[in-house]
mmCIF file of N, CA and C in Angstrom:
data_model
loop_
_atom_site.group_PDB
_atom_site.id
_atom_site.type_symbol
_atom_site.label_atom_id
_atom_site.label_comp_id
_atom_site.label_asym_id
_atom_site.label_seq_id
_atom_site.Cartn_x
_atom_site.Cartn_y
_atom_site.Cartn_z
ATOM 1 N N MET A 339 22.243 -20.024 4.237
ATOM 2 C CA MET A 339 20.835 -19.728 4.427
ATOM 3 C C MET A 339 20.389 -18.699 3.392
ATOM 4 N N THR A 340 19.235 -18.920 2.796
ATOM 5 C CA THR A 340 18.716 -17.996 1.794
ATOM 6 C C THR A 340 17.326 -17.529 2.185
ATOM 7 N N ILE A 341 16.914 -16.436 1.601
ATOM 8 C CA ILE A 341 15.554 -15.943 1.810
ATOM 9 C C ILE A 341 14.592 -16.858 1.055
ATOM 10 N N GLN A 342 13.498 -17.214 1.680
ATOM 11 C CA GLN A 342 12.505 -18.075 1.037
ATOM 12 C C GLN A 342 11.550 -17.287 0.151
ATOM 13 N N ARG A 343 11.122 -16.114 0.616
ATOM 14 C CA ARG A 343 10.185 -15.283 -0.149
ATOM 15 C C ARG A 343 10.020 -13.956 0.579
ATOM 16 N N MET A 344 9.442 -12.976 -0.101
ATOM 17 C CA MET A 344 9.003 -11.766 0.571
ATOM 18 C C MET A 344 7.534 -11.998 0.901
ATOM 19 N N ASP A 345 7.198 -11.993 2.174
ATOM 20 C CA ASP A 345 5.856 -12.351 2.594
ATOM 21 C C ASP A 345 4.860 -11.223 2.373
ATOM 22 N N ASN A 346 5.179 -9.999 2.860
ATOM 23 C CA ASN A 346 4.264 -8.886 2.664
ATOM 24 C C ASN A 346 4.973 -7.570 2.913
ATOM 25 N N VAL A 347 4.301 -6.502 2.535
ATOM 26 C CA VAL A 347 4.740 -5.136 2.825
ATOM 27 C C VAL A 347 3.703 -4.563 3.772
ATOM 28 N N GLY A 348 4.150 -3.964 4.874
ATOM 29 C CA GLY A 348 3.241 -3.396 5.856
ATOM 30 C C GLY A 348 3.067 -1.900 5.648
ATOM 31 N N ILE A 349 1.829 -1.443 5.728
ATOM 32 C CA ILE A 349 1.520 -0.019 5.586
ATOM 33 C C ILE A 349 0.604 0.375 6.739
ATOM 34 N N VAL A 350 1.001 1.395 7.504
ATOM 35 C CA VAL A 350 0.161 1.916 8.588
ATOM 36 C C VAL A 350 -0.808 2.921 7.981
ATOM 37 N N VAL A 351 -2.088 2.767 8.302
ATOM 38 C CA VAL A 351 -3.135 3.628 7.750
ATOM 39 C C VAL A 351 -3.953 4.241 8.880
ATOM 40 N N ASP A 352 -4.606 5.354 8.598
ATOM 41 C CA ASP A 352 -5.457 5.983 9.607
ATOM 42 C C ASP A 352 -6.906 5.528 9.494
ATOM 43 N N ASP A 353 -7.326 5.022 8.345
ATOM 44 C CA ASP A 353 -8.698 4.559 8.131
ATOM 45 C C ASP A 353 -8.624 3.212 7.418
ATOM 46 N N LEU A 354 -8.746 2.144 8.193
ATOM 47 C CA LEU A 354 -8.580 0.798 7.643
ATOM 48 C C LEU A 354 -9.650 0.465 6.607
ATOM 49 N N ASP A 355 -10.897 0.863 6.865
ATOM 50 C CA ASP A 355 -11.971 0.583 5.900
ATOM 51 C C ASP A 355 -11.703 1.266 4.560
ATOM 52 N N ALA A 356 -11.261 2.528 4.605
ATOM 53 C CA ALA A 356 -10.963 3.265 3.368
ATOM 54 C C ALA A 356 -9.794 2.625 2.627
ATOM 55 N N ALA A 357 -8.773 2.182 3.356
ATOM 56 C CA ALA A 357 -7.615 1.552 2.714
ATOM 57 C C ALA A 357 -8.004 0.226 2.072
ATOM 58 N N VAL A 358 -8.823 -0.564 2.752
ATOM 59 C CA VAL A 358 -9.287 -1.838 2.178
ATOM 60 C C VAL A 358 -10.099 -1.566 0.909
ATOM 61 N N ALA A 359 -10.986 -0.575 0.947
ATOM 62 C CA ALA A 359 -11.791 -0.237 -0.233
ATOM 63 C C ALA A 359 -10.896 0.219 -1.388
ATOM 64 N N PHE A 360 -9.873 1.016 -1.087
ATOM 65 C CA PHE A 360 -8.952 1.516 -2.100
ATOM 66 C C PHE A 360 -8.210 0.365 -2.778
ATOM 67 N N PHE A 361 -7.621 -0.533 -1.987
ATOM 68 C CA PHE A 361 -6.855 -1.633 -2.572
ATOM 69 C C PHE A 361 -7.762 -2.675 -3.226
ATOM 70 N N THR A 362 -9.009 -2.778 -2.775
ATOM 71 C CA THR A 362 -9.974 -3.636 -3.462
ATOM 72 C C THR A 362 -10.281 -3.055 -4.843
ATOM 73 N N ALA A 363 -10.456 -1.734 -4.916
ATOM 74 C CA ALA A 363 -10.690 -1.079 -6.212
ATOM 75 C C ALA A 363 -9.492 -1.237 -7.137
ATOM 76 N N LEU A 364 -8.296 -1.327 -6.570
ATOM 77 C CA LEU A 364 -7.094 -1.561 -7.374
ATOM 78 C C LEU A 364 -7.124 -2.948 -8.001
ATOM 79 N N GLY A 365 -7.795 -3.901 -7.338
ATOM 80 C CA GLY A 365 -7.876 -5.262 -7.856
ATOM 81 C C GLY A 365 -7.399 -6.319 -6.874
ATOM 82 N N MET A 366 -7.025 -5.893 -5.667
ATOM 83 C CA MET A 366 -6.610 -6.850 -4.643
ATOM 84 C C MET A 366 -7.853 -7.374 -3.939
ATOM 85 N N GLU A 367 -7.685 -8.459 -3.185
ATOM 86 C CA GLU A 367 -8.805 -8.978 -2.411
ATOM 87 C C GLU A 367 -8.402 -9.131 -0.953
ATOM 88 N N LEU A 368 -9.389 -8.981 -0.090
ATOM 89 C CA LEU A 368 -9.161 -9.101 1.344
ATOM 90 C C LEU A 368 -8.972 -10.568 1.696
ATOM 91 N N GLU A 369 -7.805 -10.880 2.251
ATOM 92 C CA GLU A 369 -7.513 -12.247 2.662
ATOM 93 C C GLU A 369 -8.021 -12.492 4.085
ATOM 94 N N GLY A 370 -7.951 -11.476 4.923
ATOM 95 C CA GLY A 370 -8.407 -11.615 6.297
ATOM 96 C C GLY A 370 -8.200 -10.323 7.059
ATOM 97 N N ARG A 371 -8.911 -10.221 8.172
ATOM 98 C CA ARG A 371 -8.838 -9.025 9.001
ATOM 99 C C ARG A 371 -8.924 -9.479 10.453
ATOM 100 N N MET A 372 -8.074 -8.895 11.312
ATOM 101 C CA MET A 372 -8.086 -9.331 12.706
ATOM 102 C C MET A 372 -7.426 -8.312 13.621
ATOM 103 N N PRO A 373 -7.818 -8.330 14.904
ATOM 104 C CA PRO A 373 -7.136 -7.475 15.871
ATOM 105 C C PRO A 373 -5.786 -8.086 16.234
ATOM 106 N N ILE A 374 -4.834 -7.229 16.515
ATOM 107 C CA ILE A 374 -3.513 -7.661 16.970
ATOM 108 C C ILE A 374 -3.231 -6.890 18.253
ATOM 109 N N ASP A 375 -3.052 -7.608 19.344
ATOM 110 C CA ASP A 375 -2.723 -6.948 20.601
ATOM 111 C C ASP A 375 -2.070 -7.966 21.530
ATOM 112 N N GLY A 376 -1.769 -7.548 22.704
ATOM 113 C CA GLY A 376 -1.141 -8.430 23.674
ATOM 114 C C GLY A 376 0.339 -8.150 23.805
ATOM 115 N N ARG A 377 0.898 -8.673 24.879
ATOM 116 C CA ARG A 377 2.305 -8.434 25.195
ATOM 117 C C ARG A 377 3.236 -8.872 24.065
ATOM 118 N N TRP A 378 2.945 -10.023 23.462
ATOM 119 C CA TRP A 378 3.808 -10.533 22.391
ATOM 120 C C TRP A 378 3.869 -9.553 21.227
ATOM 121 N N ALA A 379 2.731 -8.967 20.860
ATOM 122 C CA ALA A 379 2.672 -8.051 19.715
ATOM 123 C C ALA A 379 3.476 -6.791 20.007
ATOM 124 N N GLY A 380 3.323 -6.245 21.204
ATOM 125 C CA GLY A 380 4.079 -5.063 21.588
ATOM 126 C C GLY A 380 5.574 -5.314 21.597
ATOM 127 N N LYS A 381 5.979 -6.529 22.012
ATOM 128 C CA LYS A 381 7.403 -6.865 22.022
ATOM 129 C C LYS A 381 7.966 -6.920 20.607
ATOM 130 N N VAL A 382 7.176 -7.408 19.666
ATOM 131 C CA VAL A 382 7.643 -7.515 18.279
ATOM 132 C C VAL A 382 7.915 -6.136 17.690
ATOM 133 N N VAL A 383 6.986 -5.204 17.881
ATOM 134 C CA VAL A 383 7.101 -3.889 17.247
ATOM 135 C C VAL A 383 7.726 -2.828 18.153
ATOM 136 N N GLY A 384 7.989 -3.185 19.414
ATOM 137 C CA GLY A 384 8.640 -2.249 20.319
ATOM 138 C C GLY A 384 7.725 -1.161 20.859
ATOM 139 N N LEU A 385 6.434 -1.461 21.011
ATOM 140 C CA LEU A 385 5.463 -0.492 21.539
ATOM 141 C C LEU A 385 4.728 -1.109 22.729
ATOM 142 N N ASP A 386 4.749 -0.421 23.883
ATOM 143 C CA ASP A 386 4.031 -0.907 25.058
ATOM 144 C C ASP A 386 2.528 -0.751 24.861
ATOM 145 N N ASP A 387 1.764 -1.700 25.398
ATOM 146 C CA ASP A 387 0.299 -1.662 25.356
ATOM 147 C C ASP A 387 -0.240 -1.442 23.945
ATOM 148 N N MET A 388 0.353 -2.112 22.983
ATOM 149 C CA MET A 388 -0.002 -1.950 21.579
ATOM 150 C C MET A 388 -1.309 -2.685 21.274
ATOM 151 N N ARG A 389 -2.223 -1.978 20.599
ATOM 152 C CA ARG A 389 -3.464 -2.565 20.074
ATOM 153 C C ARG A 389 -3.633 -2.072 18.646
ATOM 154 N N SER A 390 -3.852 -2.990 17.744
ATOM 155 C CA SER A 390 -4.043 -2.611 16.343
ATOM 156 C C SER A 390 -5.017 -3.571 15.690
ATOM 157 N N GLU A 391 -5.365 -3.251 14.478
ATOM 158 C CA GLU A 391 -6.164 -4.140 13.641
ATOM 159 C C GLU A 391 -5.471 -4.180 12.294
ATOM 160 N N ILE A 392 -5.370 -5.379 11.727
ATOM 161 C CA ILE A 392 -4.742 -5.505 10.418
ATOM 162 C C ILE A 392 -5.737 -6.076 9.413
ATOM 163 N N ALA A 393 -5.495 -5.746 8.165
ATOM 164 C CA ALA A 393 -6.212 -6.343 7.042
ATOM 165 C C ALA A 393 -5.140 -6.805 6.064
ATOM 166 N N MET A 394 -5.163 -8.076 5.714
ATOM 167 C CA MET A 394 -4.197 -8.620 4.764
ATOM 168 C C MET A 394 -4.850 -8.642 3.391
ATOM 169 N N MET A 395 -4.224 -7.949 2.443
ATOM 170 C CA MET A 395 -4.713 -7.873 1.068
ATOM 171 C C MET A 395 -3.807 -8.709 0.179
ATOM 172 N N ARG A 396 -4.389 -9.441 -0.764
ATOM 173 C CA ARG A 396 -3.575 -10.264 -1.674
ATOM 174 C C ARG A 396 -3.940 -9.964 -3.120
ATOM 175 N N ILE A 397 -2.995 -10.271 -3.980
ATOM 176 C CA ILE A 397 -3.203 -10.154 -5.413
ATOM 177 C C ILE A 397 -3.754 -11.503 -5.879
ATOM 178 N N PRO A 398 -4.973 -11.536 -6.443
ATOM 179 C CA PRO A 398 -5.557 -12.816 -6.853
ATOM 180 C C PRO A 398 -4.669 -13.553 -7.865
ATOM 181 N N GLY A 399 -4.389 -14.809 -7.569
ATOM 182 C CA GLY A 399 -3.642 -15.652 -8.493
ATOM 183 C C GLY A 399 -2.169 -15.306 -8.640
ATOM 184 N N ALA A 400 -1.634 -14.488 -7.734
ATOM 185 C CA ALA A 400 -0.230 -14.091 -7.849
ATOM 186 C C ALA A 400 0.353 -13.922 -6.449
ATOM 187 N N PRO A 401 1.678 -14.041 -6.328
ATOM 188 C CA PRO A 401 2.278 -13.765 -5.024
ATOM 189 C C PRO A 401 2.252 -12.269 -4.733
ATOM 190 N N GLY A 402 2.326 -11.935 -3.496
ATOM 191 C CA GLY A 402 2.399 -10.536 -3.101
ATOM 192 C C GLY A 402 1.212 -10.143 -2.246
ATOM 193 N N ARG A 403 1.500 -9.629 -1.050
ATOM 194 C CA ARG A 403 0.450 -9.202 -0.148
ATOM 195 C C ARG A 403 0.842 -7.893 0.521
ATOM 196 N N LEU A 404 -0.178 -7.151 0.914
ATOM 197 C CA LEU A 404 -0.008 -5.944 1.717
ATOM 198 C C LEU A 404 -0.683 -6.178 3.052
ATOM 199 N N GLU A 405 0.005 -5.813 4.136
ATOM 200 C CA GLU A 405 -0.596 -5.841 5.458
ATOM 201 C C GLU A 405 -0.912 -4.400 5.847
ATOM 202 N N LEU A 406 -2.186 -4.072 5.867
ATOM 203 C CA LEU A 406 -2.629 -2.740 6.251
ATOM 204 C C LEU A 406 -2.887 -2.760 7.746
ATOM 205 N N ALA A 407 -2.311 -1.810 8.489
ATOM 206 C CA ALA A 407 -2.430 -1.803 9.948
ATOM 207 C C ALA A 407 -2.975 -0.469 10.438
ATOM 208 N N LYS A 408 -3.975 -0.540 11.298
ATOM 209 C CA LYS A 408 -4.541 0.625 11.974
ATOM 210 C C LYS A 408 -4.165 0.494 13.452
ATOM 211 N N TYR A 409 -3.390 1.467 13.973
ATOM 212 C CA TYR A 409 -3.002 1.452 15.385
ATOM 213 C C TYR A 409 -4.053 2.184 16.213
ATOM 214 N N HIS A 410 -4.575 1.473 17.219
ATOM 215 C CA HIS A 410 -5.512 2.081 18.162
ATOM 216 C C HIS A 410 -4.767 2.611 19.386
ATOM 217 N N ALA A 411 -3.714 1.884 19.792
ATOM 218 C CA ALA A 411 -2.877 2.324 20.911
ATOM 219 C C ALA A 411 -1.484 1.735 20.735
ATOM 220 N N PRO A 412 -0.452 2.503 20.905
ATOM 221 C CA PRO A 412 -0.537 3.959 20.917
ATOM 222 C C PRO A 412 -0.978 4.465 19.551
ATOM 223 N N ALA A 413 -1.493 5.688 19.530
ATOM 224 C CA ALA A 413 -1.989 6.272 18.286
ATOM 225 C C ALA A 413 -0.863 6.396 17.265
ATOM 226 N N ALA A 414 -1.226 6.295 15.998
ATOM 227 C CA ALA A 414 -0.244 6.458 14.922
ATOM 228 C C ALA A 414 0.313 7.875 14.944
ATOM 229 N N ILE A 415 1.547 7.997 14.504
ATOM 230 C CA ILE A 415 2.241 9.283 14.464
ATOM 231 C C ILE A 415 2.201 9.814 13.043
ATOM 232 N N THR A 416 1.811 11.056 12.882
ATOM 233 C CA THR A 416 1.798 11.693 11.569
ATOM 234 C C THR A 416 3.190 12.228 11.267
ATOM 235 N N PRO A 417 3.783 11.847 10.129
ATOM 236 C CA PRO A 417 5.136 12.318 9.801
ATOM 237 C C PRO A 417 5.143 13.800 9.457
ATOM 238 N N GLU A 418 6.302 14.392 9.561
ATOM 239 C CA GLU A 418 6.507 15.788 9.149
ATOM 240 C C GLU A 418 7.548 15.802 8.045
ATOM 241 N N PRO A 419 7.333 16.406 6.896
ATOM 242 C CA PRO A 419 6.044 17.004 6.542
ATOM 243 C C PRO A 419 4.991 15.917 6.389
ATOM 244 N N GLN A 420 3.730 16.297 6.558
ATOM 245 C CA GLN A 420 2.644 15.323 6.558
ATOM 246 C C GLN A 420 2.571 14.555 5.241
ATOM 247 N N VAL A 421 2.813 15.216 4.132
ATOM 248 C CA VAL A 421 2.825 14.550 2.829
ATOM 249 C C VAL A 421 4.260 14.590 2.316
ATOM 250 N N PRO A 422 5.040 13.521 2.591
ATOM 251 C CA PRO A 422 6.447 13.535 2.194
ATOM 252 C C PRO A 422 6.616 13.562 0.675
ATOM 253 N N LEU A 423 7.670 14.202 0.241
ATOM 254 C CA LEU A 423 7.994 14.270 -1.187
ATOM 255 C C LEU A 423 8.594 12.951 -1.654
ATOM 256 N N ALA A 424 8.665 12.774 -2.967
ATOM 257 C CA ALA A 424 9.139 11.520 -3.556
ATOM 258 C C ALA A 424 10.582 11.188 -3.170
ATOM 259 N N ASN A 425 11.377 12.190 -2.774
ATOM 260 C CA ASN A 425 12.774 11.922 -2.439
ATOM 261 C C ASN A 425 13.009 11.784 -0.933
ATOM 262 N N THR A 426 11.957 11.565 -0.138
ATOM 263 C CA THR A 426 12.076 11.369 1.301
ATOM 264 C C THR A 426 12.682 9.996 1.586
ATOM 265 N N LEU A 427 13.633 9.952 2.511
ATOM 266 C CA LEU A 427 14.254 8.678 2.883
ATOM 267 C C LEU A 427 13.232 7.735 3.504
ATOM 268 N N GLY A 428 13.458 6.441 3.351
ATOM 269 C CA GLY A 428 12.585 5.437 3.952
ATOM 270 C C GLY A 428 11.758 4.728 2.906
ATOM 271 N N LEU A 429 10.806 3.928 3.379
ATOM 272 C CA LEU A 429 9.928 3.205 2.460
ATOM 273 C C LEU A 429 9.243 4.204 1.559
ATOM 274 N N HIS A 430 9.370 4.017 0.287
ATOM 275 C CA HIS A 430 8.955 5.031 -0.666
ATOM 276 C C HIS A 430 7.583 4.750 -1.270
ATOM 277 N N ARG A 431 7.443 3.633 -1.917
ATOM 278 C CA ARG A 431 6.212 3.328 -2.619
ATOM 279 C C ARG A 431 6.145 1.842 -2.938
ATOM 280 N N VAL A 432 4.967 1.399 -3.314
ATOM 281 C CA VAL A 432 4.758 0.037 -3.795
ATOM 282 C C VAL A 432 4.302 0.168 -5.239
ATOM 283 N N MET A 433 4.910 -0.606 -6.141
ATOM 284 C CA MET A 433 4.552 -0.533 -7.559
ATOM 285 C C MET A 433 3.743 -1.758 -7.957
ATOM 286 N N PHE A 434 2.696 -1.504 -8.738
ATOM 287 C CA PHE A 434 1.859 -2.563 -9.274
ATOM 288 C C PHE A 434 1.873 -2.505 -10.789
ATOM 289 N N ALA A 435 1.999 -3.673 -11.423
ATOM 290 C CA ALA A 435 1.828 -3.776 -12.868
ATOM 291 C C ALA A 435 0.333 -3.908 -13.124
ATOM 292 N N VAL A 436 -0.190 -3.115 -14.057
ATOM 293 C CA VAL A 436 -1.617 -3.133 -14.376
ATOM 294 C C VAL A 436 -1.810 -3.299 -15.881
ATOM 295 N N ASP A 437 -2.995 -3.774 -16.265
ATOM 296 C CA ASP A 437 -3.312 -3.946 -17.682
ATOM 297 C C ASP A 437 -3.616 -2.613 -18.363
ATOM 298 N N ASP A 438 -4.332 -1.731 -17.651
ATOM 299 C CA ASP A 438 -4.796 -0.482 -18.236
ATOM 300 C C ASP A 438 -4.688 0.613 -17.182
ATOM 301 N N ILE A 439 -3.696 1.471 -17.328
ATOM 302 C CA ILE A 439 -3.405 2.481 -16.310
ATOM 303 C C ILE A 439 -4.546 3.486 -16.165
ATOM 304 N N GLU A 440 -5.155 3.912 -17.273
ATOM 305 C CA GLU A 440 -6.247 4.892 -17.205
ATOM 306 C C GLU A 440 -7.481 4.294 -16.532
ATOM 307 N N ASP A 441 -7.802 3.041 -16.847
ATOM 308 C CA ASP A 441 -8.931 2.367 -16.202
ATOM 309 C C ASP A 441 -8.665 2.216 -14.709
ATOM 310 N N THR A 442 -7.449 1.866 -14.343
ATOM 311 C CA THR A 442 -7.092 1.716 -12.930
ATOM 312 C C THR A 442 -7.240 3.041 -12.197
ATOM 313 N N LEU A 443 -6.748 4.112 -12.791
ATOM 314 C CA LEU A 443 -6.885 5.439 -12.176
ATOM 315 C C LEU A 443 -8.357 5.819 -12.022
ATOM 316 N N ALA A 444 -9.164 5.514 -13.020
ATOM 317 C CA ALA A 444 -10.598 5.829 -12.950
ATOM 318 C C ALA A 444 -11.269 5.078 -11.800
ATOM 319 N N ARG A 445 -10.856 3.844 -11.538
ATOM 320 C CA ARG A 445 -11.416 3.069 -10.420
ATOM 321 C C ARG A 445 -10.943 3.596 -9.069
ATOM 322 N N LEU A 446 -9.716 4.134 -9.020
ATOM 323 C CA LEU A 446 -9.139 4.569 -7.748
ATOM 324 C C LEU A 446 -9.507 5.998 -7.362
ATOM 325 N N ARG A 447 -9.785 6.843 -8.330
ATOM 326 C CA ARG A 447 -10.104 8.255 -8.015
ATOM 327 C C ARG A 447 -11.277 8.406 -7.049
ATOM 328 N N PRO A 448 -12.370 7.636 -7.190
ATOM 329 C CA PRO A 448 -13.459 7.771 -6.212
ATOM 330 C C PRO A 448 -13.052 7.388 -4.782
ATOM 331 N N HIS A 449 -11.914 6.709 -4.645
ATOM 332 C CA HIS A 449 -11.400 6.305 -3.337
ATOM 333 C C HIS A 449 -10.292 7.240 -2.858
ATOM 334 N N GLY A 450 -10.162 8.399 -3.506
ATOM 335 C CA GLY A 450 -9.210 9.410 -3.053
ATOM 336 C C GLY A 450 -7.888 9.449 -3.778
ATOM 337 N N ALA A 451 -7.686 8.639 -4.812
ATOM 338 C CA ALA A 451 -6.408 8.636 -5.532
ATOM 339 C C ALA A 451 -6.193 9.954 -6.265
ATOM 340 N N VAL A 452 -4.980 10.480 -6.123
ATOM 341 C CA VAL A 452 -4.588 11.723 -6.790
ATOM 342 C C VAL A 452 -3.206 11.497 -7.393
ATOM 343 N N LEU A 453 -3.038 11.846 -8.660
ATOM 344 C CA LEU A 453 -1.723 11.713 -9.292
ATOM 345 C C LEU A 453 -0.713 12.614 -8.595
ATOM 346 N N VAL A 454 0.508 12.101 -8.386
ATOM 347 C CA VAL A 454 1.599 12.894 -7.821
ATOM 348 C C VAL A 454 2.179 13.780 -8.918
ATOM 349 N N GLY A 455 2.397 13.211 -10.088
ATOM 350 C CA GLY A 455 2.891 13.942 -11.255
ATOM 351 C C GLY A 455 1.887 13.752 -12.382
ATOM 352 N N GLU A 456 2.307 13.024 -13.401
ATOM 353 C CA GLU A 456 1.397 12.731 -14.504
ATOM 354 C C GLU A 456 1.719 11.358 -15.066
ATOM 355 N N VAL A 457 0.797 10.809 -15.820
ATOM 356 C CA VAL A 457 1.059 9.545 -16.509
ATOM 357 C C VAL A 457 2.079 9.843 -17.594
ATOM 358 N N THR A 458 3.185 9.101 -17.570
ATOM 359 C CA THR A 458 4.302 9.365 -18.467
ATOM 360 C C THR A 458 4.694 8.103 -19.218
ATOM 361 N N ARG A 459 5.036 8.291 -20.476
ATOM 362 C CA ARG A 459 5.476 7.175 -21.317
ATOM 363 C C ARG A 459 6.993 7.047 -21.218
ATOM 364 N N TYR A 460 7.471 5.829 -20.963
ATOM 365 C CA TYR A 460 8.894 5.535 -20.994
ATOM 366 C C TYR A 460 9.182 4.756 -22.275
ATOM 367 N N GLU A 461 9.807 5.444 -23.224
ATOM 368 C CA GLU A 461 10.122 4.869 -24.538
ATOM 369 C C GLU A 461 8.888 4.173 -25.101
ATOM 370 N N ASP A 462 9.067 3.014 -25.700
ATOM 371 C CA ASP A 462 7.930 2.248 -26.201
ATOM 372 C C ASP A 462 7.625 1.078 -25.273
ATOM 373 N N SER A 463 8.055 1.206 -23.999
ATOM 374 C CA SER A 463 7.956 0.091 -23.062
ATOM 375 C C SER A 463 6.812 0.187 -22.061
ATOM 376 N N TYR A 464 6.674 1.356 -21.404
ATOM 377 C CA TYR A 464 5.729 1.460 -20.290
ATOM 378 C C TYR A 464 5.035 2.811 -20.236
ATOM 379 N N LEU A 465 3.826 2.801 -19.693
ATOM 380 C CA LEU A 465 3.193 4.002 -19.149
ATOM 381 C C LEU A 465 3.374 3.883 -17.642
ATOM 382 N N LEU A 466 3.793 4.966 -16.990
ATOM 383 C CA LEU A 466 4.094 4.953 -15.560
ATOM 384 C C LEU A 466 3.453 6.147 -14.876
ATOM 385 N N CYS A 467 3.102 5.982 -13.611
ATOM 386 C CA CYS A 467 2.652 7.119 -12.804
ATOM 387 C C CYS A 467 2.807 6.801 -11.328
ATOM 388 N N TYR A 468 2.872 7.856 -10.527
ATOM 389 C CA TYR A 468 2.805 7.772 -9.064
ATOM 390 C C TYR A 468 1.476 8.386 -8.660
ATOM 391 N N LEU A 469 0.861 7.830 -7.628
ATOM 392 C CA LEU A 469 -0.364 8.404 -7.100
ATOM 393 C C LEU A 469 -0.383 8.266 -5.593
ATOM 394 N N ARG A 470 -1.166 9.136 -4.966
ATOM 395 C CA ARG A 470 -1.371 9.064 -3.520
ATOM 396 C C ARG A 470 -2.749 8.499 -3.271
ATOM 397 N N GLY A 471 -2.809 7.611 -2.289
ATOM 398 C CA GLY A 471 -4.071 7.024 -1.876
ATOM 399 C C GLY A 471 -4.437 7.482 -0.477
ATOM 400 N N PRO A 472 -5.291 6.730 0.207
ATOM 401 C CA PRO A 472 -5.714 7.103 1.556
ATOM 402 C C PRO A 472 -4.517 7.284 2.485
ATOM 403 N N GLY A 473 -4.561 8.334 3.296
ATOM 404 C CA GLY A 473 -3.501 8.572 4.263
ATOM 405 C C GLY A 473 -2.175 8.944 3.641
ATOM 406 N N GLY A 474 -2.166 9.301 2.357
ATOM 407 C CA GLY A 474 -0.917 9.699 1.704
ATOM 408 C C GLY A 474 -0.076 8.553 1.174
ATOM 409 N N ILE A 475 -0.593 7.322 1.206
ATOM 410 C CA ILE A 475 0.150 6.168 0.679
ATOM 411 C C ILE A 475 0.534 6.458 -0.765
ATOM 412 N N ILE A 476 1.801 6.221 -1.114
ATOM 413 C CA ILE A 476 2.246 6.414 -2.495
ATOM 414 C C ILE A 476 2.307 5.060 -3.192
ATOM 415 N N LEU A 477 1.624 4.978 -4.329
ATOM 416 C CA LEU A 477 1.685 3.797 -5.195
ATOM 417 C C LEU A 477 2.263 4.221 -6.533
ATOM 418 N N ALA A 478 2.875 3.273 -7.204
ATOM 419 C CA ALA A 478 3.285 3.468 -8.586
ATOM 420 C C ALA A 478 2.525 2.442 -9.420
ATOM 421 N N LEU A 479 2.124 2.848 -10.612
ATOM 422 C CA LEU A 479 1.464 1.943 -11.554
ATOM 423 C C LEU A 479 2.305 1.875 -12.808
ATOM 424 N N ALA A 480 2.398 0.694 -13.393
ATOM 425 C CA ALA A 480 3.142 0.495 -14.629
ATOM 426 C C ALA A 480 2.301 -0.355 -15.579
ATOM 427 N N GLN A 481 2.099 0.158 -16.786
ATOM 428 C CA GLN A 481 1.398 -0.569 -17.834
ATOM 429 C C GLN A 481 2.393 -0.852 -18.932
ATOM 430 N N GLN A 482 2.670 -2.141 -19.177
ATOM 431 C CA GLN A 482 3.592 -2.507 -20.247
ATOM 432 C C GLN A 482 2.909 -2.288 -21.584
ATOM 433 N N LEU A 483 3.638 -1.685 -22.519
ATOM 434 C CA LEU A 483 3.103 -1.404 -23.843
ATOM 435 C C LEU A 483 3.517 -2.501 -24.816
ATOM 436 N N GLY A 484 2.722 -2.695 -25.840
ATOM 437 C CA GLY A 484 3.072 -3.654 -26.900
ATOM 438 C C GLY A 484 2.769 -5.018 -26.506
#
C-alpha cells in the first residue's frame, strides 16, 4: 500500500475571516467554507461537543491545499509560549514558492505579516524568509533566482 497524495495541511486559527484574507493575498483561492460539527466530527478529532468552521484554500492550477479551522467549541487553546520560536517541536511552518518575494511581502503586510528574521539569499539559488501571519502562523517564502 502506498500513499496516494497529501490532501491538505490543517491550521487552527482564531479569526477565520482574517486568515482567509491573508492566504487570498498570498495568492490562494477559497475553495469552500462550511461548519463542521456533530458526533462524528468530535470522534475524529477527539473532542466532545465539537463545533468548528473550516475554510479550504487552494493554490490555483497546482496541487496543495490548506484547511483553516476556527473552533467555536471547545474553544481553541493558546500555546505557551504564545508565539513559539522557530525551534519549537511540532508542526513548524508551511513553505510557498513565490515569483517575487518582496511583492508577496508587500501584499501580506497589510494583513498582519511580520518577518521573523530577514529576507536572506542562499547562494545564487534562492531568496528565503520566514514570516508570521494571523494568529502567529509561520510561513516560509522561497523565490528561486536565475
